[in-house]
Amino acid sequence: MARGKNTTVKVVLSNVRIKTGTVNDDLLTEPMLIDLLNMNVAAIARRLSRINAPIYMTTGTLTLSGGSYSLTSLAIEKIIKLVDGTLGLVLPVPPADYENISLLISQNTSSMYYAQEGESIRIFKGTTLGAHGTITLYYYQIPTYATLVTEYPDLPDSFTSLLVKMICADVYSYLNKGQRDAGREKEISDDFGEIEKTYGVAA
């Protein structure tokens, strides 16, 4: 379900066309504008997840398949934590330390570690631990892309004005042969700064 509840994609794009004077611009098609909307929703979501805003936070249950746990069914922006329902927290291991996992286990027989390998996760546990319970992944989700103008953007309504500004900036760049407007870019940057302050992050 989309996080937007009140403003449809059609209304957002209509606002963009009015503000940019492109109501009758046939070259700027509806699918193109929907693509711009989706890319900007994703950009906002990425910034929110980077400052640990809980808006896109969610969970998923992982299933063991061929020695690893698949992530292919989850739209993951950033992993928060991995928890075994029986054994507790699973500690992350940087990919560069993958070769040292067996050593870590031998030194910490009651600890668990996971390493992400593309779209799968491998979990390694100490020898004193019992069987795994349910494996729950906590993560920030990539927003769902809209395909129809009757849908709602996967973005809370409080960010709609920022979304409109960002799409407008892209459209103005299109109208100006790819040249970005520094004033508009600063206004968008300032808006992000205020959002960061809201979530306790220094601008």
PDB file of C-alpha atoms in Angstrom:
ATOM      1  CA  MET A   1       0.000   0.000   0.000  1.00  0.00           C
ATOM      2  CA  ALA A   2       1.344   3.426  -0.929  1.00  0.00           C
ATOM      3  CA  ARG A   3       2.281   5.774   1.885  1.00  0.00           C
ATOM      4  CA  GLY A   4       0.495   8.673   0.181  1.00  0.00           C
ATOM      5  CA  LYS A   5      -3.191   8.891   1.096  1.00  0.00           C
ATOM      6  CA  ASN A   6      -4.592  12.156  -0.287  1.00  0.00           C
ATOM      7  CA  THR A   7      -2.720  13.324  -3.389  1.00  0.00           C
ATOM      8  CA  THR A   8      -2.758  11.108  -6.473  1.00  0.00           C
ATOM      9  CA  VAL A   9       0.012  10.902  -9.045  1.00  0.00           C
ATOM     10  CA  LYS A  10      -2.308  12.775 -11.438  1.00  0.00           C
ATOM     11  CA  VAL A  11      -2.650  15.703  -9.047  1.00  0.00           C
ATOM     12  CA  VAL A  12       1.106  15.841  -8.448  1.00  0.00           C
ATOM     13  CA  LEU A  13       1.868  15.842 -12.175  1.00  0.00           C
ATOM     14  CA  SER A  14      -0.870  18.372 -12.914  1.00  0.00           C
ATOM     15  CA  ASN A  15       0.742  20.707 -10.381  1.00  0.00           C
ATOM     16  CA  VAL A  16       4.108  20.184 -12.051  1.00  0.00           C
ATOM     17  CA  ARG A  17       2.725  21.002 -15.503  1.00  0.00           C
ATOM     18  CA  ILE A  18       0.995  24.136 -14.232  1.00  0.00           C
ATOM     19  CA  LYS A  19       4.059  25.393 -12.355  1.00  0.00           C
ATOM     20  CA  THR A  20       6.405  24.733 -15.278  1.00  0.00           C
ATOM     21  CA  GLY A  21       4.086  25.914 -18.056  1.00  0.00           C
ATOM     22  CA  THR A  22       4.069  22.509 -19.763  1.00  0.00           C
ATOM     23  CA  VAL A  23       0.336  21.776 -19.775  1.00  0.00           C
ATOM     24  CA  ASN A  24       0.364  21.600 -23.574  1.00  0.00           C
ATOM     25  CA  ASP A  25       3.863  20.172 -24.018  1.00  0.00           C
ATOM     26  CA  ASP A  26       3.251  17.002 -26.025  1.00  0.00           C
ATOM     27  CA  LEU A  27       6.936  16.018 -25.957  1.00  0.00           C
ATOM     28  CA  LEU A  28       6.826  15.713 -22.176  1.00  0.00           C
ATOM     29  CA  THR A  29       4.639  12.633 -22.009  1.00  0.00           C
ATOM     30  CA  GLU A  30       2.738  11.215 -19.063  1.00  0.00           C
ATOM     31  CA  PRO A  31       4.980   8.098 -18.827  1.00  0.00           C
ATOM     32  CA  MET A  32       8.044  10.370 -18.755  1.00  0.00           C
ATOM     33  CA  LEU A  33       6.577  12.383 -15.879  1.00  0.00           C
ATOM     34  CA  ILE A  34       5.624   9.225 -13.977  1.00  0.00           C
ATOM     35  CA  ASP A  35       9.233   8.062 -14.340  1.00  0.00           C
ATOM     36  CA  LEU A  36      10.458  11.392 -12.961  1.00  0.00           C
ATOM     37  CA  LEU A  37       8.006  11.092 -10.067  1.00  0.00           C
ATOM     38  CA  ASN A  38       9.190   7.582  -9.228  1.00  0.00           C
ATOM     39  CA  MET A  39      12.870   8.522  -9.372  1.00  0.00           C
ATOM     40  CA  ASN A  40      12.306  11.495  -7.079  1.00  0.00           C
ATOM     41  CA  VAL A  41      10.209   9.480  -4.629  1.00  0.00           C
ATOM     42  CA  ALA A  42      13.093   6.997  -4.488  1.00  0.00           C
ATOM     43  CA  ALA A  43      15.587   9.838  -3.939  1.00  0.00           C
ATOM     44  CA  ILE A  44      13.560  11.234  -1.033  1.00  0.00           C
ATOM     45  CA  ALA A  45      13.155   7.778   0.500  1.00  0.00           C
ATOM     46  CA  ARG A  46      16.902   7.163   0.225  1.00  0.00           C
ATOM     47  CA  ARG A  47      17.653  10.432   2.033  1.00  0.00           C
ATOM     48  CA  LEU A  48      15.108   9.595   4.757  1.00  0.00           C
ATOM     49  CA  SER A  49      16.571   6.132   5.275  1.00  0.00           C
ATOM     50  CA  ARG A  50      20.095   7.581   5.393  1.00  0.00           C
ATOM     51  CA  ILE A  51      19.109   9.725   8.403  1.00  0.00           C
ATOM     52  CA  ASN A  52      17.280   6.757   9.997  1.00  0.00           C
ATOM     53  CA  ALA A  53      13.809   8.261   9.657  1.00  0.00           C
ATOM     54  CA  PRO A  54      11.405   5.364  10.354  1.00  0.00           C
ATOM     55  CA  ILE A  55       9.050   6.050   7.429  1.00  0.00           C
ATOM     56  CA  TYR A  56      10.292   3.210   5.211  1.00  0.00           C
ATOM     57  CA  MET A  57      11.247   0.868   8.050  1.00  0.00           C
ATOM     58  CA  THR A  58       9.741  -2.606   7.767  1.00  0.00           C
ATOM     59  CA  THR A  59      10.473  -6.291   8.428  1.00  0.00           C
ATOM     60  CA  GLY A  60      10.587  -9.526   6.478  1.00  0.00           C
ATOM     61  CA  THR A  61      10.991 -13.205   7.342  1.00  0.00           C
ATOM     62  CA  LEU A  62      13.893 -14.982   5.656  1.00  0.00           C
ATOM     63  CA  THR A  63      13.719 -18.577   4.445  1.00  0.00           C
ATOM     64  CA  LEU A  64      16.724 -20.870   4.174  1.00  0.00           C
ATOM     65  CA  SER A  65      17.364 -22.071   0.627  1.00  0.00           C
ATOM     66  CA  GLY A  66      20.495 -23.912  -0.432  1.00  0.00           C
ATOM     67  CA  GLY A  67      22.559 -22.802   2.526  1.00  0.00           C
ATOM     68  CA  SER A  68      21.635 -19.114   2.374  1.00  0.00           C
ATOM     69  CA  TYR A  69      18.672 -16.843   2.997  1.00  0.00           C
ATOM     70  CA  SER A  70      17.231 -15.172  -0.103  1.00  0.00           C
ATOM     71  CA  LEU A  71      16.534 -11.426  -0.256  1.00  0.00           C
ATOM     72  CA  THR A  72      15.032 -11.444  -3.745  1.00  0.00           C
ATOM     73  CA  SER A  73      11.460 -10.943  -2.547  1.00  0.00           C
ATOM     74  CA  LEU A  74      12.363  -7.873  -0.479  1.00  0.00           C
ATOM     75  CA  ALA A  75      12.933  -4.362  -1.864  1.00  0.00           C
ATOM     76  CA  ILE A  76      15.827  -3.411   0.416  1.00  0.00           C
ATOM     77  CA  GLU A  77      17.376   0.045   0.579  1.00  0.00           C
ATOM     78  CA  LYS A  78      19.413  -0.567   3.730  1.00  0.00           C
ATOM     79  CA  ILE A  79      19.573  -3.363   6.309  1.00  0.00           C
ATOM     80  CA  ILE A  80      18.981  -2.302   9.907  1.00  0.00           C
ATOM     81  CA  LYS A  81      19.467  -5.563  11.773  1.00  0.00           C
ATOM     82  CA  LEU A  82      18.952  -9.306  11.612  1.00  0.00           C
ATOM     83  CA  VAL A  83      17.360 -11.169  14.521  1.00  0.00           C
ATOM     84  CA  ASP A  84      16.994 -14.887  15.171  1.00  0.00           C
ATOM     85  CA  GLY A  85      13.751 -15.436  17.097  1.00  0.00           C
ATOM     86  CA  THR A  86      15.411 -18.109  19.241  1.00  0.00           C
ATOM     87  CA  LEU A  87      19.081 -17.157  19.391  1.00  0.00           C
ATOM     88  CA  GLY A  88      18.918 -13.363  19.288  1.00  0.00           C
ATOM     89  CA  LEU A  89      20.791 -10.683  17.370  1.00  0.00           C
ATOM     90  CA  VAL A  90      22.922 -11.689  14.397  1.00  0.00           C
ATOM     91  CA  LEU A  91      25.980  -9.440  13.981  1.00  0.00           C
ATOM     92  CA  PRO A  92      26.932  -8.061  10.541  1.00  0.00           C
ATOM     93  CA  VAL A  93      30.302  -8.835   9.002  1.00  0.00           C
ATOM     94  CA  PRO A  94      31.697  -6.531   6.284  1.00  0.00           C
ATOM     95  CA  PRO A  95      32.094  -8.297   2.941  1.00  0.00           C
ATOM     96  CA  ALA A  96      35.850  -7.712   3.096  1.00  0.00           C
ATOM     97  CA  ASP A  97      35.996  -9.802   6.307  1.00  0.00           C
ATOM     98  CA  TYR A  98      34.128 -12.743   4.801  1.00  0.00           C
ATOM     99  CA  GLU A  99      37.246 -14.934   4.857  1.00  0.00           C
ATOM    100  CA  ASN A 100      37.684 -14.371   8.593  1.00  0.00           C
ATOM    101  CA  ILE A 101      34.209 -15.492   9.658  1.00  0.00           C
ATOM    102  CA  SER A 102      35.362 -18.980  10.657  1.00  0.00           C
ATOM    103  CA  LEU A 103      37.991 -17.384  12.898  1.00  0.00           C
ATOM    104  CA  LEU A 104      35.410 -15.093  14.470  1.00  0.00           C
ATOM    105  CA  ILE A 105      33.213 -18.083  15.261  1.00  0.00           C
ATOM    106  CA  SER A 106      36.043 -20.055  16.794  1.00  0.00           C
ATOM    107  CA  GLN A 107      36.753 -17.124  19.111  1.00  0.00           C
ATOM    108  CA  ASN A 108      33.081 -16.402  19.893  1.00  0.00           C
ATOM    109  CA  THR A 109      31.348 -19.749  20.139  1.00  0.00           C
ATOM    110  CA  SER A 110      28.092 -18.194  21.381  1.00  0.00           C
ATOM    111  CA  SER A 111      27.901 -15.454  18.725  1.00  0.00           C
ATOM    112  CA  MET A 112      26.276 -15.295  15.292  1.00  0.00           C
ATOM    113  CA  TYR A 113      27.355 -13.380  12.212  1.00  0.00           C
ATOM    114  CA  TYR A 114      25.866 -12.715   8.806  1.00  0.00           C
ATOM    115  CA  ALA A 115      27.380 -11.688   5.513  1.00  0.00           C
ATOM    116  CA  GLN A 116      25.366 -10.296   2.631  1.00  0.00           C
ATOM    117  CA  GLU A 117      26.230 -11.724  -0.782  1.00  0.00           C
ATOM    118  CA  GLY A 118      24.264  -9.872  -3.431  1.00  0.00           C
ATOM    119  CA  GLU A 119      20.632 -10.873  -2.955  1.00  0.00           C
ATOM    120  CA  SER A 120      21.272 -13.459  -0.267  1.00  0.00           C
ATOM    121  CA  ILE A 121      22.516 -13.652   3.309  1.00  0.00           C
ATOM    122  CA  ARG A 122      24.634 -16.353   4.908  1.00  0.00           C
ATOM    123  CA  ILE A 123      24.498 -16.829   8.675  1.00  0.00           C
ATOM    124  CA  PHE A 124      27.327 -18.364  10.663  1.00  0.00           C
ATOM    125  CA  LYS A 125      26.821 -19.325  14.294  1.00  0.00           C
ATOM    126  CA  GLY A 126      29.036 -20.411  17.161  1.00  0.00           C
ATOM    127  CA  THR A 127      29.322 -24.078  18.050  1.00  0.00           C
ATOM    128  CA  THR A 128      27.572 -23.728  21.430  1.00  0.00           C
ATOM    129  CA  LEU A 129      24.351 -22.384  19.876  1.00  0.00           C
ATOM    130  CA  GLY A 130      21.286 -24.513  19.147  1.00  0.00           C
ATOM    131  CA  ALA A 131      18.963 -24.557  16.157  1.00  0.00           C
ATOM    132  CA  HIS A 132      17.839 -21.373  14.455  1.00  0.00           C
ATOM    133  CA  GLY A 133      14.432 -19.873  15.117  1.00  0.00           C
ATOM    134  CA  THR A 134      12.536 -17.566  12.764  1.00  0.00           C
ATOM    135  CA  ILE A 135      14.965 -15.182  11.042  1.00  0.00           C
ATOM    136  CA  THR A 136      13.579 -11.646  10.835  1.00  0.00           C
ATOM    137  CA  LEU A 137      15.236  -8.926   8.792  1.00  0.00           C
ATOM    138  CA  TYR A 138      14.641  -5.298   9.787  1.00  0.00           C
ATOM    139  CA  TYR A 139      15.309  -2.950   6.899  1.00  0.00           C
ATOM    140  CA  TYR A 140      14.494   0.279   5.085  1.00  0.00           C
ATOM    141  CA  GLN A 141      12.347  -0.478   2.071  1.00  0.00           C
ATOM    142  CA  ILE A 142      12.693   0.867  -1.458  1.00  0.00           C
ATOM    143  CA  PRO A 143       9.400   2.610  -2.289  1.00  0.00           C
ATOM    144  CA  THR A 144       6.988   0.963  -4.692  1.00  0.00           C
ATOM    145  CA  TYR A 145       6.920   2.626  -8.113  1.00  0.00           C
ATOM    146  CA  ALA A 146       3.637   4.035  -9.380  1.00  0.00           C
ATOM    147  CA  THR A 147       2.511   2.995 -12.861  1.00  0.00           C
ATOM    148  CA  LEU A 148      -0.863   4.759 -13.149  1.00  0.00           C
ATOM    149  CA  VAL A 149      -1.908   8.359 -12.513  1.00  0.00           C
ATOM    150  CA  THR A 150      -4.794   7.100 -10.370  1.00  0.00           C
ATOM    151  CA  GLU A 151      -2.341   5.658  -7.827  1.00  0.00           C
ATOM    152  CA  TYR A 152      -0.779   7.453  -4.881  1.00  0.00           C
ATOM    153  CA  PRO A 153       2.964   8.085  -4.620  1.00  0.00           C
ATOM    154  CA  ASP A 154       4.684   5.810  -2.103  1.00  0.00           C
ATOM    155  CA  LEU A 155       5.567   8.879  -0.065  1.00  0.00           C
ATOM    156  CA  PRO A 156       3.801  10.455   2.934  1.00  0.00           C
ATOM    157  CA  ASP A 157       1.635  13.431   1.982  1.00  0.00           C
ATOM    158  CA  SER A 158       3.767  15.759   4.102  1.00  0.00           C
ATOM    159  CA  PHE A 159       6.525  15.397   1.475  1.00  0.00           C
ATOM    160  CA  THR A 160       4.319  16.092  -1.560  1.00  0.00           C
ATOM    161  CA  SER A 161       5.396  19.736  -1.887  1.00  0.00           C
ATOM    162  CA  LEU A 162       9.058  18.682  -1.899  1.00  0.00           C
ATOM    163  CA  LEU A 163       8.278  16.034  -4.512  1.00  0.00           C
ATOM    164  CA  VAL A 164       6.617  18.657  -6.724  1.00  0.00           C
ATOM    165  CA  LYS A 165       9.653  20.948  -6.367  1.00  0.00           C
ATOM    166  CA  MET A 166      12.026  18.153  -7.338  1.00  0.00           C
ATOM    167  CA  ILE A 167      10.029  17.124 -10.411  1.00  0.00           C
ATOM    168  CA  CYS A 168       9.682  20.771 -11.415  1.00  0.00           C
ATOM    169  CA  ALA A 169      13.462  21.162 -11.168  1.00  0.00           C
ATOM    170  CA  ASP A 170      13.862  18.220 -13.555  1.00  0.00           C
ATOM    171  CA  VAL A 171      11.303  19.653 -15.980  1.00  0.00           C
ATOM    172  CA  TYR A 172      12.945  23.095 -15.915  1.00  0.00           C
ATOM    173  CA  SER A 173      16.234  21.364 -16.693  1.00  0.00           C
ATOM    174  CA  TYR A 174      14.550  19.687 -19.671  1.00  0.00           C
ATOM    175  CA  LEU A 175      13.215  23.057 -20.838  1.00  0.00           C
ATOM    176  CA  ASN A 176      16.674  24.620 -20.400  1.00  0.00           C
ATOM    177  CA  LYS A 177      18.518  21.970 -22.439  1.00  0.00           C
ATOM    178  CA  GLY A 178      19.834  20.099 -19.392  1.00  0.00           C
ATOM    179  CA  GLN A 179      21.002  23.128 -17.416  1.00  0.00           C
ATOM    180  CA  ARG A 180      20.072  22.900 -13.732  1.00  0.00           C
ATOM    181  CA  ASP A 181      18.845  25.987 -11.890  1.00  0.00           C
ATOM    182  CA  ALA A 182      21.132  26.660  -8.910  1.00  0.00           C
ATOM    183  CA  GLY A 183      18.454  28.581  -7.013  1.00  0.00           C
ATOM    184  CA  ARG A 184      15.943  25.749  -7.263  1.00  0.00           C
ATOM    185  CA  GLU A 185      18.584  23.191  -6.299  1.00  0.00           C
ATOM    186  CA  LYS A 186      19.460  25.226  -3.186  1.00  0.00           C
ATOM    187  CA  GLU A 187      15.792  25.464  -2.200  1.00  0.00           C
ATOM    188  CA  ILE A 188      15.483  21.674  -2.428  1.00  0.00           C
ATOM    189  CA  SER A 189      18.710  21.236  -0.457  1.00  0.00           C
ATOM    190  CA  ASP A 190      17.407  23.598   2.228  1.00  0.00           C
ATOM    191  CA  ASP A 191      14.186  21.571   2.465  1.00  0.00           C
ATOM    192  CA  PHE A 192      16.232  18.424   3.044  1.00  0.00           C
ATOM    193  CA  GLY A 193      18.166  20.292   5.716  1.00  0.00           C
ATOM    194  CA  GLU A 194      14.938  21.064   7.568  1.00  0.00           C
ATOM    195  CA  ILE A 195      13.882  17.420   7.302  1.00  0.00           C
ATOM    196  CA  GLU A 196      17.205  16.335   8.792  1.00  0.00           C
ATOM    197  CA  LYS A 197      16.708  18.718  11.714  1.00  0.00           C
ATOM    198  CA  THR A 198      13.261  17.225  12.293  1.00  0.00           C
ATOM    199  CA  TYR A 199      14.847  13.800  12.739  1.00  0.00           C
ATOM    200  CA  GLY A 200      17.678  15.073  14.924  1.00  0.00           C
ATOM    201  CA  VAL A 201      20.412  15.170  12.289  1.00  0.00           C
ATOM    202  CA  ALA A 202      22.602  18.249  11.978  1.00  0.00           C
ATOM    203  CA  ALA A 203      22.171  19.943   8.616  1.00  0.00           C
TER     204      ALA A 203
END
